């Protein structure tokens, strides 16, 4: 047995670097893709597919906020504003909200004469993300001149302003923009339509499909993968380095020639983009944009995911996002019913949700202040030529050893 | 110190940097009250003075971190008085700021890379890196180490090296000797002279007036926001007032 294991380890080491490096992510990805199909055989603690969709969407938001808070070090307490903006763009562009006009573009599952704007959800997702990016820039331009705590307070303000506008936006001089506290519902279904269904077998409409949860799950997973890809690429780019320089020392970054306002605004816009994308997708999944979703504590909830996972660490934030959103949507309720069974009296654990999150954050700060998976700051692309030249010059100037300053 | 101002001659080249009656404020505090100075090609110019005289403020006015409210700053003939810090770096003014201000959680290599942030020509990056590593072999040894874990002297080397990575047409150094052991101070000043001999004019702000006047061609003495004295470094070195106030000689 032990020899068999030794040979396995040996063989594993002989495999190319690429295989060794990508094996684990590939396995995780495979397990994630297949989750809806083996979920039935798992113990009851695992989240339902519907819950998993929401977990993935919230994780996309956490990764977006991670660009602002983790990479650039800008404390944003109003992230919910972008979530709301994305959700309402989806609602405006794919519902009967604006019944004054009748405009259809690639809409599916509804008759062409239905009033209101009805644009294909795929286009709506892009439009929502771009619109929210613009909102991010508009909020960012006046506020990002502030530093540290002052920025946090002003973003907190915007995080309140947007939901209030949404809640009271049913009568702008007689014009109903947001339908007030009722929210906008239903939102058109996402799907590929009958033509593509007939020719390629793609699902015509998610909402009416028998595999509704699975389809939303796979689409949300694709969104998450896209977000992860962008997060990693941005982190290793020139822009990403500028963000990290600003986080490390803003004045020094300026002295190195990093344009502060432009660089910070880009981080804000990027965070807003993913917030809007996730918000729009969530609204489509729920088939509605409801103002009761957009409270201040949601900003803190997403921020907790980033802190719990590890600010700036993509993999950490994914874990943090999945864990906290699982607890929020299903985990705490399950703990509650389990505790109720054992103790034989009703205990409502979800009621104490924010107490639990608070305790988690305090415990994290005490025992793992850098998060569950701390950010590793390392260079990926160390140039061989630079390396050897450096070693050579180090050897030439070997007299550099002197006492400390 | 083997090389002094007299060895290298003090021919006045073309004016690289020119400050004309510069007034800078911190809020209501009038920090610079009309500073006029210039730096010419090939020179080391030092700015000496007591704490709070306005030395660092002068540098912050030049690099755009604290814009002058009155007066003009010209660099290579262009007015940069109100320019943004990043465009000033782009024009060719690099600096080692006061207190070094490295990026503590970045490696030495990444810090040097940040120095080249505004450069378009990535092709010469390696050559410049080699040059920095030749000036500071210690940095080559520690290239993967986090800058925050370097000793004070090494951090200063890293800060100067980082500024050189911008391939500056003018190098601003703010208190490079601060907090360093005497042996490191000497080493740093040797390297400043070497950098200057390779063709980069240097504006050197120092509290260590003795060392600064030793390596500089010309000097300015700042007192409460005004230029009190100016002249050839060797003359300032002999000046009675400078000797008493800044060199501690009697």
XYZ file of C-alpha atoms in Angstrom:
655
model
C 0.000 0.000 0.000
C 2.698 2.437 0.998
C 4.795 1.637 -2.068
C 1.792 2.197 -4.275
C 1.349 5.593 -2.714
C 5.026 6.424 -3.156
C 4.897 5.598 -6.849
C 1.784 7.731 -7.224
C 3.551 10.703 -5.611
C 6.569 10.148 -7.831
C 4.506 9.944 -10.964
C 2.597 13.047 -9.914
C 5.842 14.972 -9.554
C 6.931 13.910 -13.019
C 3.840 15.451 -14.601
C 4.313 18.820 -16.303
C 4.009 21.941 -14.142
C 0.849 23.020 -15.914
C -0.928 19.803 -14.969
C 0.190 20.038 -11.344
C -0.884 23.645 -11.077
C -4.236 23.289 -12.800
C -5.292 19.898 -11.425
C -6.919 21.182 -8.257
C -8.773 24.125 -9.837
C -9.972 21.835 -12.630
C -11.282 19.303 -10.108
C -13.071 22.007 -8.115
C -14.557 23.407 -11.312
C -15.762 19.966 -12.400
C -17.381 19.350 -9.022
C -19.006 22.769 -9.198
C -20.400 22.215 -12.707
C -21.844 18.826 -11.818
C -23.228 19.912 -8.443
C -26.938 19.961 -9.429
C -26.697 16.357 -10.599
C -25.093 14.743 -7.562
C -26.549 17.143 -5.001
C -29.453 14.719 -4.364
C -27.081 12.116 -2.968
C -25.394 14.482 -0.483
C -26.267 14.924 3.209
C -28.935 17.499 4.042
C -26.464 20.181 5.102
C -25.507 20.910 1.498
C -27.326 23.852 -0.081
C -30.183 23.350 -2.505
C -29.448 24.313 -6.110
C -31.658 27.414 -5.779
C -29.615 28.506 -2.783
C -26.402 27.781 -4.652
C -27.483 30.206 -7.402
C -27.777 33.012 -4.854
C -24.457 32.017 -3.275
C -22.753 32.342 -6.653
C -24.367 35.721 -7.357
C -23.365 37.126 -3.976
C -19.847 35.841 -4.516
C -19.676 37.771 -7.797
C -20.592 40.891 -5.811
C -17.991 40.097 -3.166
C -15.331 39.798 -5.899
C -16.447 43.138 -7.310
C -16.182 44.802 -3.921
C -12.813 43.111 -3.470
C -11.451 45.185 -6.366
C -12.380 48.356 -4.481
C -11.643 47.340 -0.895
C -9.074 44.573 -1.363
C -7.010 45.805 -4.294
C -7.212 49.573 -4.054
C -7.815 49.761 -0.295
C -10.809 52.105 -0.623
C -13.349 51.366 2.083
C -16.741 51.389 0.345
C -19.728 51.061 2.680
C -22.324 51.753 0.001
C -21.898 48.845 -2.364
C -25.627 48.104 -2.186
C -26.146 51.153 -4.432
C -24.619 49.262 -7.369
C -26.632 46.157 -6.587
C -29.808 48.259 -6.669
C -28.786 50.065 -9.860
C -28.156 46.776 -11.663
C -31.422 45.253 -10.480
C -33.479 48.260 -11.582
C -31.878 48.494 -15.000
C -32.872 44.862 -15.522
C -36.387 45.689 -14.343
C -36.688 48.775 -16.568
C -35.477 47.080 -19.704
C -37.411 43.829 -19.372
C -40.838 44.369 -17.819
C -44.125 46.193 -18.311
C -42.905 49.056 -16.088
C -42.802 51.638 -18.895
C -46.157 50.789 -20.410
C -46.189 54.099 -22.325
C -43.953 52.493 -24.910
C -43.911 49.098 -26.543
C -40.426 48.065 -27.557
C -39.275 44.522 -28.134
C -35.734 43.409 -28.927
C -35.017 39.710 -28.756
C -37.565 39.154 -26.000
C -38.684 35.581 -25.436
C -41.719 33.880 -24.019
C -44.024 36.911 -24.360
C -46.272 38.255 -27.104
C -44.871 41.067 -29.246
C -47.725 43.398 -28.397
C -47.070 43.425 -24.649
C -46.464 47.051 -23.602
C -43.241 48.151 -21.930
C -39.583 47.735 -22.854
C -38.645 44.099 -23.435
C -35.029 43.584 -24.389
C -33.244 40.237 -24.427
C -31.908 39.535 -20.927
C -28.435 38.843 -22.318
C -28.264 42.397 -23.612
C -29.889 43.670 -20.419
C -27.152 42.091 -18.281
C -24.465 43.915 -20.263
C -26.464 47.157 -20.252
C -27.016 46.935 -16.491
C -23.323 46.356 -15.838
C -22.338 49.290 -18.062
C -24.982 51.609 -16.626
C -23.829 50.760 -13.101
C -20.242 51.411 -14.146
C -21.291 54.912 -15.148
C -23.093 55.325 -11.808
C -19.849 54.213 -10.142
C -17.835 56.822 -12.009
C -20.381 59.534 -11.186
C -20.338 58.627 -7.495
C -16.574 58.171 -7.566
C -15.555 61.464 -9.142
C -16.656 63.717 -6.272
C -15.990 61.251 -3.432
C -12.663 59.632 -4.275
C -10.720 62.767 -3.412
C -11.428 61.837 0.173
C -9.259 59.414 2.057
C -9.860 56.636 4.544
C -12.674 57.176 7.006
C -14.062 60.185 5.149
C -14.495 58.143 1.990
C -16.217 55.409 4.014
C -18.716 57.898 5.429
C -19.561 59.449 2.065
C -19.986 56.048 0.372
C -22.234 55.126 3.281
C -24.302 58.161 2.350
C -24.611 57.118 -1.298
C -25.476 53.614 -0.149
C -28.485 55.157 1.573
C -29.381 57.673 -1.127
C -29.819 55.167 -3.948
C -32.211 52.834 -2.065
C -34.197 55.839 -0.806
C -34.559 57.177 -4.322
C -35.692 53.734 -5.413
C -38.199 53.467 -2.567
C -39.687 56.892 -3.260
C -39.260 56.975 -7.020
C -42.860 56.213 -7.948
C -43.842 59.826 -8.565
C -41.270 62.054 -10.254
C -43.752 64.731 -11.260
C -46.252 62.061 -12.169
C -43.698 59.706 -13.698
C -43.374 56.293 -12.092
C -39.700 55.338 -12.275
C -39.342 52.576 -9.699
C -42.883 51.667 -8.645
C -42.009 52.601 -5.053
C -42.097 50.075 -2.277
C -43.837 47.473 -4.430
C -40.830 47.083 -6.668
C -41.003 46.013 -10.293
C -42.181 42.507 -11.047
C -42.278 40.307 -13.039
C -39.136 40.591 -15.120
C -38.977 38.751 -18.443
C -37.359 35.347 -18.480
C -33.823 34.704 -19.574
C -33.362 32.134 -22.328
C -32.400 31.510 -25.922
C -35.823 31.550 -27.550
C -37.602 28.980 -29.643
C -35.427 29.257 -32.739
C -32.188 28.402 -30.940
C -34.068 25.802 -28.934
C -35.144 24.064 -32.133
C -31.804 24.263 -33.919
C -29.195 23.927 -31.150
C -31.266 22.522 -28.307
C -30.503 25.513 -26.081
C -33.165 26.183 -23.429
C -35.922 28.459 -24.729
C -36.829 30.067 -21.417
C -35.282 29.450 -17.987
C -38.312 30.415 -15.913
C -40.684 27.951 -17.548
C -38.139 25.166 -17.933
C -38.352 22.044 -15.794
C -34.612 22.524 -15.134
C -35.033 26.130 -13.996
C -32.675 25.915 -10.994
C -29.991 24.004 -12.912
C -30.021 26.489 -15.802
C -29.720 29.481 -13.493
C -27.018 27.662 -11.558
C -24.852 27.039 -14.618
C -25.322 30.592 -15.879
C -24.427 32.030 -12.464
C -21.360 29.774 -12.393
C -20.327 31.122 -15.794
C -20.726 34.692 -14.469
C -18.583 33.815 -11.464
C -15.876 32.312 -13.682
C -15.903 35.448 -15.824
C -15.548 37.578 -12.688
C -12.706 35.433 -11.356
C -10.932 35.638 -14.692
C -11.243 39.442 -14.748
C -10.171 39.719 -11.096
C -7.003 37.722 -11.653
C -6.104 39.433 -14.921
C -6.699 42.894 -13.464
C -4.662 42.111 -10.353
C -1.632 41.203 -12.445
C -1.997 44.143 -14.816
C -0.373 47.557 -14.695
C -3.638 48.963 -13.387
C -3.758 46.311 -10.664
C -0.250 47.167 -9.572
C -1.241 50.829 -9.387
C -4.218 49.898 -7.188
C -2.010 47.943 -4.832
C 0.508 50.800 -4.735
C -2.285 53.183 -3.722
C -3.406 50.749 -1.035
C 0.140 50.452 0.288
C 0.979 54.170 0.305
C -1.073 56.727 -1.563
C 1.498 59.529 -1.398
C 4.307 57.282 -2.565
C 2.128 56.030 -5.404
C 1.524 59.617 -6.515
C 5.259 60.266 -6.330
C 5.841 57.277 -8.633
C 3.554 58.804 -11.219
C 0.359 56.883 -10.495
C -2.534 59.182 -11.429
C -4.545 58.873 -8.222
C -7.983 60.033 -9.279
C -8.050 58.094 -12.525
C -6.736 54.907 -10.923
C -9.149 55.054 -7.993
C -12.072 55.816 -10.270
C -11.195 52.752 -12.351
C -11.310 50.564 -9.273
C -14.660 52.036 -8.296
C -15.998 51.565 -11.818
C -14.790 47.967 -11.946
C -16.406 47.191 -8.608
C -19.604 48.839 -9.794
C -19.559 46.828 -13.024
C -19.661 43.503 -11.192
C -22.118 44.807 -8.603
C -24.460 45.842 -11.392
C -24.010 42.595 -13.297
C -24.771 40.518 -10.223
C -27.671 42.778 -9.235
C -29.265 42.460 -12.647
C -28.856 38.691 -12.726
C -30.297 38.371 -9.236
C -33.321 40.451 -10.243
C -33.835 38.228 -13.296
C -33.534 35.113 -11.121
C -36.101 36.441 -8.664
C -38.080 37.944 -11.538
C -38.342 41.253 -9.737
C -36.497 44.217 -8.239
C -37.752 44.883 -4.726
C -36.571 47.801 -2.592
C -36.698 45.638 0.531
C -33.522 43.932 -0.753
C -31.502 47.123 -0.732
C -30.695 47.979 2.838
C -27.480 49.274 4.334
C -26.792 45.980 6.057
C -26.405 44.335 2.658
C -23.313 46.481 1.998
C -21.883 45.302 5.298
C -22.829 41.715 4.505
C -20.822 41.781 1.256
C -17.964 43.584 3.001
C -17.921 40.812 5.618
C -17.419 38.258 2.834
C -14.341 40.145 1.647
C -12.910 40.513 5.157
C -13.686 36.925 6.099
C -12.089 35.527 2.959
C -9.046 37.786 2.934
C -8.956 41.280 1.450
C -7.334 41.254 -1.965
C -7.259 37.465 -2.207
C -9.460 36.203 -5.047
C -9.668 32.627 -3.756
C -10.224 33.812 -0.202
C -13.080 36.077 -1.224
C -14.714 33.236 -3.160
C -14.639 31.045 -0.047
C -15.775 33.937 2.158
C -18.628 34.759 -0.199
C -19.837 31.178 -0.489
C -19.640 30.540 3.264
C -21.436 33.690 4.395
C -24.151 33.571 1.752
C -24.727 29.890 2.551
C -25.101 30.716 6.242
C -27.422 33.573 5.397
C -29.700 31.678 3.026
C -29.741 28.191 4.469
C -27.016 27.378 6.978
C -28.314 29.286 9.977
C -31.841 27.956 9.503
C -30.476 24.427 9.357
C -28.370 24.996 12.458
C -31.513 26.363 14.101
C -33.685 23.376 13.291
C -30.893 21.006 14.306
C -30.484 22.809 17.644
C -34.233 22.825 18.140
C -34.359 19.059 17.604
C -31.505 18.368 19.998
C -32.639 20.728 22.745
C -36.276 19.971 22.114
C -37.382 23.586 22.107
C -37.700 26.121 19.295
C -34.586 28.201 18.649
C -34.693 30.795 15.891
C -31.027 31.035 14.869
C -31.542 33.176 11.696
C -32.971 35.885 13.968
C -29.466 36.325 15.345
C -27.820 36.305 11.908
C -26.023 39.625 12.284
C -24.936 38.688 15.784
C -23.408 35.544 14.321
C -21.658 37.460 11.511
C -20.369 39.974 14.029
C -18.971 37.176 16.162
C -17.345 35.616 13.087
C -15.690 38.914 12.160
C -14.428 39.493 15.709
C -13.065 35.948 15.846
C -11.389 36.423 12.461
C -9.775 39.666 13.560
C -8.417 37.919 16.637
C -7.173 34.704 15.089
C -6.736 35.272 11.357
C -6.681 39.025 10.696
C -5.596 38.551 7.073
C -8.622 36.357 6.281
C -9.183 32.652 5.674
C -6.955 32.576 2.598
C -4.668 35.626 2.870
C -3.527 37.381 -0.249
C -0.162 36.156 -1.450
C 1.786 38.968 -2.941
C 4.090 37.319 -5.360
C 5.301 37.896 -8.846
C 4.261 35.424 -11.470
C 6.290 36.601 -14.390
C 9.832 36.838 -13.106
C 11.844 37.297 -16.205
C 14.675 34.821 -16.594
C 16.928 37.409 -18.221
C 16.461 39.865 -15.410
C 17.091 37.147 -12.877
C 20.450 36.038 -14.290
C 21.624 39.596 -14.883
C 20.783 40.449 -11.311
C 22.675 37.481 -9.956
C 25.669 38.359 -12.112
C 25.768 41.941 -10.928
C 25.300 40.791 -7.346
C 28.370 38.611 -7.699
C 30.429 41.424 -9.177
C 29.567 43.798 -6.391
C 30.054 41.314 -3.585
C 31.420 44.020 -1.281
C 27.895 45.219 -0.634
C 27.849 43.526 2.753
C 28.048 46.139 5.400
C 26.524 46.907 8.737
C 22.897 47.834 9.093
C 21.735 51.405 8.789
C 34.812 61.772 0.152
C 37.072 61.601 -2.871
C 35.039 63.670 -5.282
C 34.153 67.223 -4.403
C 32.531 70.066 -6.214
C 35.871 71.659 -7.071
C 37.120 68.479 -8.768
C 34.209 68.419 -11.127
C 34.172 72.115 -11.844
C 31.121 74.304 -11.495
C 30.412 75.435 -15.022
C 26.874 76.667 -15.224
C 24.992 74.531 -17.734
C 21.522 75.152 -19.001
C 18.862 75.708 -16.372
C 16.873 72.509 -15.778
C 14.660 73.592 -12.921
C 13.710 77.079 -11.982
C 11.639 78.313 -9.038
C 10.633 81.945 -9.156
C 9.180 83.599 -6.030
C 7.293 80.471 -4.982
C 4.741 80.788 -2.171
C 3.247 77.588 -0.766
C 0.710 77.198 1.992
C -0.519 74.414 4.226
C -4.057 75.598 4.737
C -3.561 79.021 6.301
C 0.087 78.427 7.161
C 2.423 80.308 4.881
C 5.232 77.744 4.544
C 7.240 79.116 1.609
C 7.473 82.885 1.412
C 8.968 83.496 -1.978
C 11.598 80.886 -2.798
C 13.712 81.476 -5.882
C 16.274 78.907 -6.935
C 17.511 76.978 -9.939
C 19.218 73.720 -10.791
C 21.389 73.494 -13.900
C 22.446 70.562 -16.029
C 25.075 68.369 -14.411
C 24.788 69.933 -10.979
C 24.182 68.744 -7.481
C 22.344 71.536 -5.714
C 21.655 71.237 -2.021
C 18.982 72.846 0.048
C 19.911 73.034 3.714
C 18.168 74.470 6.698
C 16.709 73.707 10.104
C 13.601 71.676 10.819
C 10.524 73.445 9.509
C 12.462 75.841 7.317
C 10.538 74.634 4.276
C 12.959 72.207 2.630
C 10.490 69.381 2.117
C 7.755 71.861 1.236
C 9.942 73.133 -1.578
C 10.195 69.584 -2.937
C 6.460 69.049 -2.515
C 5.851 72.230 -4.500
C 8.095 70.971 -7.292
C 6.615 67.477 -7.531
C 3.031 68.696 -7.430
C 1.986 67.132 -4.126
C 1.476 70.604 -2.691
C 0.945 73.194 -5.372
C 2.437 76.658 -5.048
C -0.212 79.307 -4.606
C 1.946 82.048 -6.060
C 5.063 82.156 -8.187
C 6.226 79.911 -11.004
C 8.057 76.622 -11.305
C 9.575 75.792 -14.667
C 11.163 72.509 -15.696
C 13.092 72.311 -18.982
C 11.377 75.509 -20.003
C 7.840 74.247 -19.306
C 5.634 75.660 -16.597
C 4.778 72.908 -14.104
C 3.457 75.052 -11.254
C -0.042 73.577 -11.234
C 0.644 70.248 -12.953
C -0.561 66.947 -11.474
C 2.061 64.808 -9.716
C 1.849 62.023 -12.304
C 2.425 64.327 -15.252
C 5.418 65.854 -13.471
C 6.886 62.365 -13.040
C 6.192 61.750 -16.716
C 8.113 64.900 -17.659
C 11.158 63.476 -15.917
C 11.277 64.540 -12.269
C 11.676 61.547 -9.969
C 12.197 61.555 -6.262
C 13.112 59.668 -3.171
C 10.549 61.130 -0.789
C 11.015 62.105 2.820
C 10.897 59.048 5.065
C 11.610 56.869 1.985
C 7.999 55.728 1.643
C 8.601 52.355 0.077
C 5.683 50.030 -0.556
C 6.284 47.834 2.486
C 4.470 44.685 1.354
C 5.902 44.743 -2.128
C 9.230 43.110 -2.838
C 12.322 45.157 -3.660
C 11.857 44.162 -7.294
C 8.230 45.303 -7.335
C 9.192 48.593 -5.719
C 11.739 49.176 -8.454
C 9.113 48.249 -11.005
C 6.757 50.859 -9.534
C 9.515 53.406 -10.068
C 9.264 52.767 -13.803
C 5.471 53.113 -13.723
C 5.230 56.183 -15.941
C 7.768 54.969 -18.480
C 6.575 53.974 -21.901
C 9.752 52.236 -23.048
C 9.580 48.894 -21.276
C 12.427 47.673 -23.479
C 15.072 49.502 -21.460
C 13.634 48.292 -18.183
C 16.177 45.491 -17.807
C 19.099 47.767 -18.551
C 17.962 50.252 -15.931
C 17.393 47.481 -13.449
C 20.963 46.299 -14.018
C 22.210 49.833 -13.513
C 20.376 50.111 -10.187
C 21.665 46.722 -9.091
C 25.190 47.779 -10.019
C 24.882 50.922 -7.919
C 23.279 48.946 -5.086
C 24.464 45.316 -5.165
C 22.692 44.836 -1.861
C 19.338 45.336 -3.569
C 20.123 42.593 -6.089
C 20.687 40.190 -3.210
C 17.398 41.162 -1.636
C 15.270 41.583 -4.724
C 12.591 39.139 -3.548
C 12.516 40.427 0.017
C 9.609 42.570 1.210
C 10.734 46.192 1.285
C 9.272 46.640 4.768
C 11.753 44.116 6.168
C 14.886 45.867 4.860
C 17.208 47.778 7.162
C 17.084 51.570 7.116
C 20.098 51.883 4.848
C 18.799 49.289 2.428
C 15.433 51.020 2.357
C 17.127 54.268 1.407
C 19.004 52.480 -1.365
C 15.742 51.001 -2.553
C 14.059 54.417 -2.508
C 16.849 55.997 -4.561
C 16.947 53.005 -6.889
C 13.207 53.243 -7.358
C 13.538 56.900 -8.342
C 16.296 56.038 -10.821
C 14.036 53.481 -12.507
C 12.029 56.422 -13.840
C 15.149 57.467 -15.760
C 14.792 60.974 -14.394
C 16.033 64.155 -15.997
C 16.120 65.560 -12.475
C 16.401 63.646 -9.240
C 14.922 65.023 -6.011
C 16.311 63.530 -2.815
C 14.691 64.346 0.505
C 16.882 63.661 3.521
C 18.624 60.552 2.180
C 20.856 60.399 5.258
C 18.056 60.525 7.798
C 18.239 57.829 10.445
C 21.215 56.047 8.886
C 24.432 54.865 10.523
C 27.447 57.027 9.554
C 28.946 54.298 7.380
C 25.740 54.101 5.358
C 25.510 57.878 5.090
C 28.900 57.963 3.466
C 27.981 55.166 1.086
C 24.739 56.880 0.082
C 26.521 60.152 -0.620
C 29.140 58.367 -2.726
C 26.344 56.907 -4.793
C 24.623 60.273 -5.155
C 27.830 61.648 -6.644
C 28.077 58.611 -8.920
C 24.504 59.085 -10.144
C 25.240 62.728 -10.799
C 28.403 61.880 -12.738
C 26.352 59.572 -14.934
C 24.516 62.713 -16.006
C 21.528 63.294 -13.727
C 21.204 66.663 -12.006
C 20.266 66.307 -8.340
C 18.399 68.569 -5.961
C 19.403 67.362 -2.523
C 17.554 68.354 0.623
C 19.598 67.639 3.732
C 19.866 68.325 7.392
C 23.368 66.929 7.332
C 24.740 70.180 5.942
C 28.367 69.123 6.207
C 27.989 66.117 3.942
C 25.618 67.898 1.604
C 27.952 70.853 1.042
C 30.820 68.413 0.506
C 29.206 66.781 -2.503
C 27.197 69.703 -3.909
C 28.208 72.303 -6.478
C 25.938 74.970 -5.134
C 23.762 75.395 -2.107
C 20.799 77.342 -0.776
C 20.136 77.956 2.894
C 16.455 78.109 3.813
C 15.261 79.912 6.907
C 11.545 80.081 7.787
C 10.392 79.801 4.212
C 12.896 82.167 2.644
C 16.284 81.741 0.997
C 18.677 83.265 3.529
C 21.937 82.480 1.770
C 23.039 81.013 -1.516
C 26.238 80.395 -3.397
C 28.946 77.945 -4.339
C 28.995 75.038 -1.917
C 32.630 75.641 -1.008
C 31.903 79.285 -0.187
C 28.903 78.363 1.953
C 31.113 75.845 3.692
C 33.415 78.730 4.719
C 30.595 81.136 5.547
C 30.692 82.175 9.204
C 26.941 82.013 9.693
C 26.574 78.609 8.027
C 29.471 77.216 10.028
C 27.959 78.333 13.297
C 24.336 77.500 12.633
C 24.426 74.373 10.502
C 27.854 72.836 10.829
C 28.109 73.220 14.607
C 31.543 74.787 14.301
C 32.640 77.721 16.404
